[in-house]
Coordinates of C-alpha atoms in Angstrom, one line a residue:
X1 CA 188.7 27.4 88.8
X2 CA 190.9 28.3 85.8
X3 CA 189.1 25.2 83.5
X4 CA 185.6 26.6 84.5
X5 CA 186.6 29.7 83.5
X6 CA 188.1 28.5 79.9
X7 CA 184.8 26.0 79.7
X8 CA 182.6 29.1 79.8
X9 CA 184.6 31.4 77.4
X10 CA 184.8 28.5 75.1
X11 CA 180.7 28.3 75.7
X12 CA 180.3 31.8 75.0
X13 CA 182.6 31.5 71.7
X14 CA 180.3 28.6 70.1
X15 CA 177.2 30.4 71.5
X16 CA 178.3 33.7 69.5
X17 CA 179.5 31.2 66.1
X18 CA 175.8 29.5 65.9
X19 CA 174.2 33.0 66.1
X20 CA 176.4 34.4 63.4
X21 CA 175.7 31.3 61.1
X22 CA 171.9 31.7 61.6
X23 CA 171.9 35.1 60.5
X24 CA 174.4 34.6 57.9
X25 CA 172.1 32.0 56.5
X26 CA 168.7 34.1 57.0
X27 CA 170.5 36.9 54.8
X28 CA 171.4 34.3 52.1
X29 CA 167.6 33.4 52.2

């Protein structure tokens, strides 16, 4: 259970990072 929870948290963080990068690139353009 703990490992699955950690994977979910990592997935959410990765998703947030991708969104942040995408928004940053849009702002630069």
